Short mmCIF file of C-alpha atoms in Angstrom, two decimals:
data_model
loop_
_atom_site.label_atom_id
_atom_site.label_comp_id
_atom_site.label_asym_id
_atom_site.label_seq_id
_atom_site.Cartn_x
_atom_site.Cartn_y
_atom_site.Cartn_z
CA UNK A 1 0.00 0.00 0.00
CA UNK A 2 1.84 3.61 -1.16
CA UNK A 3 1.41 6.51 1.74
CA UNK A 4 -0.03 9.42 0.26
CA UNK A 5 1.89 12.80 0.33
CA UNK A 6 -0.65 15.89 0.22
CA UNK A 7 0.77 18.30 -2.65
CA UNK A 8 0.30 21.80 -1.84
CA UNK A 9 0.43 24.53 -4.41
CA UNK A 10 1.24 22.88 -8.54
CA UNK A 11 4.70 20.78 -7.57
CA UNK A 12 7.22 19.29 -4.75
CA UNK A 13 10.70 18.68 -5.38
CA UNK A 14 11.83 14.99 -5.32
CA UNK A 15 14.58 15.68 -3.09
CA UNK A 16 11.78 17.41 -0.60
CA UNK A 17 9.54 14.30 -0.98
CA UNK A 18 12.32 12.12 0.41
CA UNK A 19 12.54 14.58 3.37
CA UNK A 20 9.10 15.16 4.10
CA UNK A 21 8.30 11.21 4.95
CA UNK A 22 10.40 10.71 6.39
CA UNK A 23 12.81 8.46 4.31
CA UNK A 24 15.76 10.62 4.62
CA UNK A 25 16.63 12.30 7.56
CA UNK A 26 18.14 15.03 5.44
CA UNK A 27 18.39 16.78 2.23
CA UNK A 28 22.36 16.13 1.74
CA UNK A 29 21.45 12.35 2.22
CA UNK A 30 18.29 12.68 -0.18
CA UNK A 31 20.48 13.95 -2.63
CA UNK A 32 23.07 11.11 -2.37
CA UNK A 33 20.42 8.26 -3.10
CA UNK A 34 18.99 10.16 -5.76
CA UNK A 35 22.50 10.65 -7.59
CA UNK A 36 22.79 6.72 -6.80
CA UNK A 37 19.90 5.62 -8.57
CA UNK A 38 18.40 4.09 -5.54
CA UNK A 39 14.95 6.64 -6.58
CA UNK A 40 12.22 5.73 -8.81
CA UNK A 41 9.47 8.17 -10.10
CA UNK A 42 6.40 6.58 -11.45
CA UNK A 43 8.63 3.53 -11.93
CA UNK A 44 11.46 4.37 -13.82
CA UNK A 45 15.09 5.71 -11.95
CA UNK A 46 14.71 9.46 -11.65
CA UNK A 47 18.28 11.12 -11.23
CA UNK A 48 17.58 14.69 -11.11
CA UNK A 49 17.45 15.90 -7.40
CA UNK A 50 14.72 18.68 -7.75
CA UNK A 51 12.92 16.61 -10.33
CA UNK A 52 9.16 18.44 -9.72
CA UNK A 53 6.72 16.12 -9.21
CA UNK A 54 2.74 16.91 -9.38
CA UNK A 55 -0.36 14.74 -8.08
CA UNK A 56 -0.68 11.08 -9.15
CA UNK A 57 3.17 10.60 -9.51
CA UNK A 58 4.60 7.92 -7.10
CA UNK A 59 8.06 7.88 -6.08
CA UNK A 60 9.64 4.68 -4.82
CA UNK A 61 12.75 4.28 -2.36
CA UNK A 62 13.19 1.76 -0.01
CA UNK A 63 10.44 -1.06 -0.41
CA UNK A 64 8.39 2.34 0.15
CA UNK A 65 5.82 3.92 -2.38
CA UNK A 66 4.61 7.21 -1.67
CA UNK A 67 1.94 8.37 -3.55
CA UNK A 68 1.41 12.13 -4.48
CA UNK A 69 -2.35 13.84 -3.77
CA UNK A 70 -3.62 17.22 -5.11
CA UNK A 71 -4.17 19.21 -1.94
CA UNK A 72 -7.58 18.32 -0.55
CA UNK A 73 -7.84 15.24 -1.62
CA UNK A 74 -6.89 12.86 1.04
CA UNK A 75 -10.04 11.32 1.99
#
């Protein structure tokens, strides 16, 4: 089951993602297993740090899908 991220305002930066659930406990370290290739966006390896990502992309990291939501729309 992917955790759903809440998207406020038209984008979030991958590397902001990562740091925002948690899955990094920083944005130098977000940045390091993005430049590895250890991030996926919508299922392909996504290499560019402040990729900007936009409701109903997932991004996958760690045996952990998160799931991006327009604002609002977390039932």
């Amino acid at each position: 089951m992917a955790v759903q991220l809440e998207v406020r305002g038209e984008f979030i930066q991958l590397d902001q993602v990562l740091k925002v659930t948690g899955l990094c406990h920083s944005g130098g370290f977000a940045h390091s297993v993005i430049e590895a290739g250890e991030v996926s966006v919508d299922g392909v390896t996504e290499k560019r740090k402040r990729a900007k990502l936009r409701p109903g992309q997932r991004v996958g990291y760690a045996g952990e899908t998160i799931e991006l939501v327009a604002a609002g729309g977390l039932d």
